[in-house]
PDB file of C-alpha atoms in Angstrom:
ATOM      1  CA  UNK A  29     -20.767  19.444  -0.227  1.00 41.00           C
ATOM      2  CA  UNK A  30     -22.446  18.429   2.505  1.00 42.00           C
ATOM      3  CA  UNK A  31     -25.366  19.996   4.370  1.00 47.00           C
ATOM      4  CA  UNK A  32     -22.485  21.570   6.835  1.00 42.00           C
ATOM      5  CA  UNK A  33     -20.864  23.116   3.456  1.00 45.00           C
ATOM      6  CA  UNK A  34     -17.691  20.662   3.875  1.00 40.00           C
ATOM      7  CA  UNK A  35     -16.350  19.149   0.728  1.00 43.00           C
ATOM      8  CA  UNK A  36     -17.677  15.486   0.298  1.00 46.00           C
ATOM      9  CA  UNK A  37     -14.435  13.351  -0.051  1.00 53.00           C
ATOM     10  CA  UNK A  38     -13.365  12.393  -3.276  1.00 77.00           C
ATOM     11  CA  UNK A  39     -12.628   8.459  -2.411  1.00 88.00           C
ATOM     12  CA  UNK A  40     -14.791   6.716  -0.040  1.00 94.00           C
ATOM     13  CA  UNK A  41     -12.671   4.172   1.836  1.00 97.00           C
ATOM     14  CA  UNK A  42     -13.884   0.778   3.453  1.00 97.00           C
ATOM     15  CA  UNK A  43     -12.849  -2.572   4.318  1.00 97.00           C
ATOM     16  CA  UNK A  44     -12.141  -4.901   1.242  1.00 97.00           C
ATOM     17  CA  UNK A  45     -14.582  -7.708   0.309  1.00 96.00           C
ATOM     18  CA  UNK A  46     -14.381 -10.543  -1.373  1.00 95.00           C
ATOM     19  CA  UNK A  47     -15.874  -9.518  -4.638  1.00 97.00           C
ATOM     20  CA  UNK A  48     -13.053  -6.856  -4.574  1.00 97.00           C
ATOM     21  CA  UNK A  49     -10.414  -9.578  -5.074  1.00 97.00           C
ATOM     22  CA  UNK A  50     -10.253  -8.877  -8.785  1.00 97.00           C
ATOM     23  CA  UNK A  51     -10.129  -5.164  -8.812  1.00 98.00           C
ATOM     24  CA  UNK A  52      -7.286  -5.052  -6.196  1.00 97.00           C
ATOM     25  CA  UNK A  53      -5.210  -7.571  -7.991  1.00 97.00           C
ATOM     26  CA  UNK A  54      -5.459  -5.070 -11.136  1.00 97.00           C
ATOM     27  CA  UNK A  55      -4.299  -1.761  -8.957  1.00 97.00           C
ATOM     28  CA  UNK A  56      -1.309  -3.705  -7.146  1.00 97.00           C
ATOM     29  CA  UNK A  57      -0.521  -5.166 -10.771  1.00 97.00           C
ATOM     30  CA  UNK A  58      -0.646  -1.742 -12.386  1.00 97.00           C
ATOM     31  CA  UNK A  59       0.601   0.400  -9.205  1.00 96.00           C
ATOM     32  CA  UNK A  60       3.856  -1.757  -9.670  1.00 96.00           C
ATOM     33  CA  UNK A  61       4.295  -1.440 -13.347  1.00 97.00           C
ATOM     34  CA  UNK A  62       4.077   2.511 -12.837  1.00 96.00           C
ATOM     35  CA  UNK A  63       5.690   2.853  -9.409  1.00 95.00           C
ATOM     36  CA  UNK A  64       8.755   0.532 -10.097  1.00 96.00           C
ATOM     37  CA  UNK A  65       9.350   1.137 -14.012  1.00 96.00           C
ATOM     38  CA  UNK A  66      13.208   1.632 -13.885  1.00 94.00           C
ATOM     39  CA  UNK A  67      13.633   0.613 -10.331  1.00 95.00           C
ATOM     40  CA  UNK A  68      12.916  -3.271 -11.329  1.00 95.00           C
ATOM     41  CA  UNK A  69      13.676  -5.232 -14.216  1.00 95.00           C
ATOM     42  CA  UNK A  70      11.113  -4.311 -16.738  1.00 95.00           C
ATOM     43  CA  UNK A  71      10.905  -8.430 -17.631  1.00 95.00           C
ATOM     44  CA  UNK A  72       9.611  -8.878 -14.361  1.00 96.00           C
ATOM     45  CA  UNK A  73       6.939  -6.077 -14.209  1.00 97.00           C
ATOM     46  CA  UNK A  74       5.800  -7.677 -17.626  1.00 97.00           C
ATOM     47  CA  UNK A  75       5.338 -10.856 -16.260  1.00 96.00           C
ATOM     48  CA  UNK A  76       3.448  -9.519 -13.315  1.00 96.00           C
ATOM     49  CA  UNK A  77      -0.427 -11.003 -13.975  1.00 96.00           C
ATOM     50  CA  UNK A  78      -3.243  -9.758 -12.116  1.00 96.00           C
ATOM     51  CA  UNK A  79      -5.040 -13.256 -12.351  1.00 95.00           C
ATOM     52  CA  UNK A  80      -2.406 -14.804 -10.944  1.00 95.00           C
ATOM     53  CA  UNK A  81      -2.050 -12.446  -7.789  1.00 94.00           C
ATOM     54  CA  UNK A  82      -6.001 -12.756  -7.571  1.00 96.00           C
ATOM     55  CA  UNK A  83      -5.629 -16.483  -6.649  1.00 94.00           C
ATOM     56  CA  UNK A  84      -2.736 -15.760  -4.380  1.00 92.00           C
ATOM     57  CA  UNK A  85      -4.888 -13.125  -2.830  1.00 91.00           C
ATOM     58  CA  UNK A  86      -8.180 -15.072  -2.580  1.00 93.00           C
ATOM     59  CA  UNK A  87      -6.417 -17.789  -0.946  1.00 90.00           C
ATOM     60  CA  UNK A  88      -4.682 -15.097   1.726  1.00 89.00           C
ATOM     61  CA  UNK A  89      -8.024 -13.355   2.113  1.00 87.00           C
ATOM     62  CA  UNK A  90      -9.826 -16.765   3.107  1.00 89.00           C
ATOM     63  CA  UNK A  91      -7.297 -17.601   5.894  1.00 91.00           C
ATOM     64  CA  UNK A  92      -9.205 -17.011   9.346  1.00 90.00           C
ATOM     65  CA  UNK A  93      -5.922 -16.689  11.081  1.00 90.00           C
ATOM     66  CA  UNK A  94      -4.585 -13.501   9.059  1.00 91.00           C
ATOM     67  CA  UNK A  95      -3.971 -10.481  11.097  1.00 91.00           C
ATOM     68  CA  UNK A  96      -3.804  -8.531   7.901  1.00 94.00           C
ATOM     69  CA  UNK A  97      -6.722  -5.543   7.439  1.00 95.00           C
ATOM     70  CA  UNK A  98      -7.277  -4.652   3.784  1.00 97.00           C
ATOM     71  CA  UNK A  99      -8.782  -1.560   2.884  1.00 98.00           C
ATOM     72  CA  UNK A 100     -10.095  -0.106  -0.642  1.00 98.00           C
ATOM     73  CA  UNK A 101     -10.773   3.203  -2.220  1.00 98.00           C
ATOM     74  CA  UNK A 102     -13.179   4.150  -4.340  1.00 97.00           C
ATOM     75  CA  UNK A 103     -13.512   6.725  -6.758  1.00 94.00           C
ATOM     76  CA  UNK A 104     -16.761   8.942  -7.348  1.00 92.00           C
ATOM     77  CA  UNK A 105     -18.150   6.202  -9.787  1.00 93.00           C
ATOM     78  CA  UNK A 106     -17.721   3.320  -7.106  1.00 94.00           C
ATOM     79  CA  UNK A 107     -15.082   1.617  -8.756  1.00 96.00           C
ATOM     80  CA  UNK A 108     -11.818   0.073  -6.660  1.00 98.00           C
ATOM     81  CA  UNK A 109      -9.254   2.952  -7.486  1.00 97.00           C
ATOM     82  CA  UNK A 110      -6.894   2.404  -4.606  1.00 98.00           C
ATOM     83  CA  UNK A 111      -5.847  -0.681  -1.668  1.00 98.00           C
ATOM     84  CA  UNK A 112      -3.968  -0.722   1.636  1.00 98.00           C
ATOM     85  CA  UNK A 113      -2.826  -3.539   3.518  1.00 97.00           C
ATOM     86  CA  UNK A 114      -1.773  -3.282   7.140  1.00 96.00           C
ATOM     87  CA  UNK A 115      -1.279  -5.476  10.342  1.00 94.00           C
ATOM     88  CA  UNK A 116       1.302  -6.272  12.973  1.00 93.00           C
ATOM     89  CA  UNK A 117       4.847  -5.152  12.232  1.00 91.00           C
ATOM     90  CA  UNK A 118       7.030  -8.133  11.655  1.00 81.00           C
ATOM     91  CA  UNK A 119      10.231  -8.690  13.276  1.00 75.00           C
ATOM     92  CA  UNK A 120       9.896  -5.572  15.142  1.00 66.00           C
ATOM     93  CA  UNK A 121       8.750  -4.231  18.663  1.00 68.00           C
ATOM     94  CA  UNK A 122       5.718  -5.859  19.934  1.00 74.00           C
ATOM     95  CA  UNK A 123       2.501  -4.014  19.265  1.00 81.00           C
ATOM     96  CA  UNK A 124       4.267  -2.233  16.338  1.00 91.00           C
ATOM     97  CA  UNK A 125       2.501  -2.108  13.066  1.00 94.00           C
ATOM     98  CA  UNK A 126       3.181  -1.933   9.529  1.00 96.00           C
ATOM     99  CA  UNK A 127       1.846  -0.828   6.329  1.00 97.00           C
ATOM    100  CA  UNK A 128       2.346  -3.868   4.082  1.00 96.00           C
ATOM    101  CA  UNK A 129       1.117  -2.142   0.914  1.00 97.00           C
ATOM    102  CA  UNK A 130      -0.510   0.943  -0.551  1.00 98.00           C
ATOM    103  CA  UNK A 131      -1.047   1.489  -3.862  1.00 97.00           C
ATOM    104  CA  UNK A 132      -3.403   3.630  -6.220  1.00 97.00           C
ATOM    105  CA  UNK A 133      -4.517   3.201  -9.821  1.00 97.00           C
ATOM    106  CA  UNK A 134      -1.721   5.135 -12.250  1.00 96.00           C
ATOM    107  CA  UNK A 135      -4.497   7.396 -13.446  1.00 95.00           C
ATOM    108  CA  UNK A 136      -5.436   8.735  -9.943  1.00 95.00           C
ATOM    109  CA  UNK A 137      -2.581   9.041  -8.763  1.00 94.00           C
ATOM    110  CA  UNK A 138      -2.456  12.611  -7.196  1.00 92.00           C
ATOM    111  CA  UNK A 139      -6.009  12.805  -6.963  1.00 93.00           C
ATOM    112  CA  UNK A 140      -6.004  11.985  -2.906  1.00 95.00           C
ATOM    113  CA  UNK A 141      -6.761   8.114  -3.238  1.00 96.00           C
ATOM    114  CA  UNK A 142      -3.269   7.413  -1.410  1.00 96.00           C
ATOM    115  CA  UNK A 143      -3.743  10.249   1.385  1.00 96.00           C
ATOM    116  CA  UNK A 144      -7.315   8.582   2.208  1.00 96.00           C
ATOM    117  CA  UNK A 145      -6.026   5.250   2.362  1.00 97.00           C
ATOM    118  CA  UNK A 146      -2.885   6.073   4.524  1.00 97.00           C
ATOM    119  CA  UNK A 147      -5.277   8.318   6.433  1.00 95.00           C
ATOM    120  CA  UNK A 148      -7.721   5.873   7.195  1.00 96.00           C
ATOM    121  CA  UNK A 149      -4.913   3.065   8.386  1.00 96.00           C
ATOM    122  CA  UNK A 150      -3.422   5.450  10.632  1.00 95.00           C
ATOM    123  CA  UNK A 151      -6.930   6.329  12.235  1.00 94.00           C
ATOM    124  CA  UNK A 152      -7.853   2.565  12.446  1.00 94.00           C
ATOM    125  CA  UNK A 153      -4.479   1.062  13.183  1.00 90.00           C
ATOM    126  CA  UNK A 154      -4.153   0.821  17.205  1.00 84.00           C
ATOM    127  CA  UNK A 155      -0.294   0.585  17.194  1.00 87.00           C
ATOM    128  CA  UNK A 156       2.232   2.945  19.116  1.00 89.00           C
ATOM    129  CA  UNK A 157       4.060   3.273  16.212  1.00 93.00           C
ATOM    130  CA  UNK A 158       3.926   2.024  11.968  1.00 95.00           C
ATOM    131  CA  UNK A 159       6.601   1.442   9.835  1.00 95.00           C
ATOM    132  CA  UNK A 160       6.858   0.537   6.171  1.00 97.00           C
ATOM    133  CA  UNK A 161       9.430  -0.327   3.528  1.00 97.00           C
ATOM    134  CA  UNK A 162       9.529   1.542   0.265  1.00 97.00           C
ATOM    135  CA  UNK A 163      12.049   1.167  -2.316  1.00 97.00           C
ATOM    136  CA  UNK A 164      15.029   3.312  -2.135  1.00 97.00           C
ATOM    137  CA  UNK A 165      14.782   4.985  -5.582  1.00 96.00           C
ATOM    138  CA  UNK A 166      11.066   5.280  -5.458  1.00 97.00           C
ATOM    139  CA  UNK A 167      11.368   9.267  -4.800  1.00 97.00           C
ATOM    140  CA  UNK A 168       7.671   9.588  -5.304  1.00 96.00           C
ATOM    141  CA  UNK A 169       6.331   7.418  -2.403  1.00 97.00           C
ATOM    142  CA  UNK A 170       9.192   8.695  -0.050  1.00 98.00           C
ATOM    143  CA  UNK A 171       7.993  12.230  -0.559  1.00 97.00           C
ATOM    144  CA  UNK A 172       4.494  10.792  -0.001  1.00 97.00           C
ATOM    145  CA  UNK A 173       5.475   8.894   3.679  1.00 98.00           C
ATOM    146  CA  UNK A 174       7.615  11.849   4.779  1.00 98.00           C
ATOM    147  CA  UNK A 175       4.890  14.328   4.232  1.00 97.00           C
ATOM    148  CA  UNK A 176       2.830  11.932   6.695  1.00 96.00           C
ATOM    149  CA  UNK A 177       5.414  12.002   9.328  1.00 96.00           C
ATOM    150  CA  UNK A 178       7.380   9.003   8.457  1.00 97.00           C
ATOM    151  CA  UNK A 179      10.915   9.075   8.658  1.00 98.00           C
ATOM    152  CA  UNK A 180      13.732   6.792   7.563  1.00 97.00           C
ATOM    153  CA  UNK A 181      14.971   4.932  10.591  1.00 95.00           C
ATOM    154  CA  UNK A 182      17.999   3.175   9.588  1.00 95.00           C
ATOM    155  CA  UNK A 183      16.695  -0.163   8.244  1.00 94.00           C
ATOM    156  CA  UNK A 184      17.868  -1.127   4.937  1.00 96.00           C
ATOM    157  CA  UNK A 185      16.866  -4.505   3.116  1.00 95.00           C
ATOM    158  CA  UNK A 186      17.939  -5.571  -0.369  1.00 96.00           C
ATOM    159  CA  UNK A 187      15.934  -8.128  -1.982  1.00 93.00           C
ATOM    160  CA  UNK A 188      17.074  -9.479  -5.331  1.00 94.00           C
ATOM    161  CA  UNK A 189      14.254  -9.617  -8.490  1.00 94.00           C
ATOM    162  CA  UNK A 190      15.243 -11.672 -11.180  1.00 93.00           C
ATOM    163  CA  UNK A 191      18.919 -11.244 -10.516  1.00 92.00           C
ATOM    164  CA  UNK A 192      19.049  -7.395  -9.770  1.00 94.00           C
ATOM    165  CA  UNK A 193      19.605  -6.279  -6.414  1.00 95.00           C
ATOM    166  CA  UNK A 194      16.421  -4.163  -5.073  1.00 95.00           C
ATOM    167  CA  UNK A 195      17.402  -2.020  -1.958  1.00 97.00           C
ATOM    168  CA  UNK A 196      14.532  -0.775   0.460  1.00 97.00           C
ATOM    169  CA  UNK A 197      14.565   1.742   3.373  1.00 98.00           C
ATOM    170  CA  UNK A 198      12.503   1.314   6.298  1.00 97.00           C
ATOM    171  CA  UNK A 199      10.334   4.055   7.509  1.00 97.00           C
ATOM    172  CA  UNK A 200       8.652   4.679  10.950  1.00 96.00           C
ATOM    173  CA  UNK A 201       6.131   7.170  12.122  1.00 95.00           C
ATOM    174  CA  UNK A 202       4.906   7.075  15.908  1.00 91.00           C
ATOM    175  CA  UNK A 203       1.612   7.591  17.021  1.00 78.00           C
ATOM    176  CA  UNK A 204       2.624  10.892  18.439  1.00 67.00           C
ATOM    177  CA  UNK A 205       3.383  12.170  14.909  1.00 59.00           C
TER     178      UNK A 205
END
């Protein structure tokens, strides 16, 4: 508790820095393997490589024209335990924002990491509406976003991963929600 008697937050959310790239890459890969087990081909999930993803992330992070904002959540020990990325929505109404990614290390799911990241994204984003895409079969993520005021808006996209159809559903939340 702080001096006012308010409980201290379990997770500190801050802007991502270049030294966070390795930890963020590990969070992303472990998050995909956990969240998408049974929803994507296991061979694809097994083939994910945090080192390769870190290289791609490093290049994107260094791009001065990027409009993506990356946030990380730290656990009580200062370790990166979650990551979120957001920015302008792609192919949407002008001014809409999009949550591109939100992942937590599997061992901290249910501890408030995702909620802390999403709260900070919504606080920082200056968009009148935010949207995101979630795998149709990812019931846990869908419940999480629905509790935060996001609703399916009818958008559907079917990607193909290793020859396997992976349907996604678009969710939207207005600033007034």
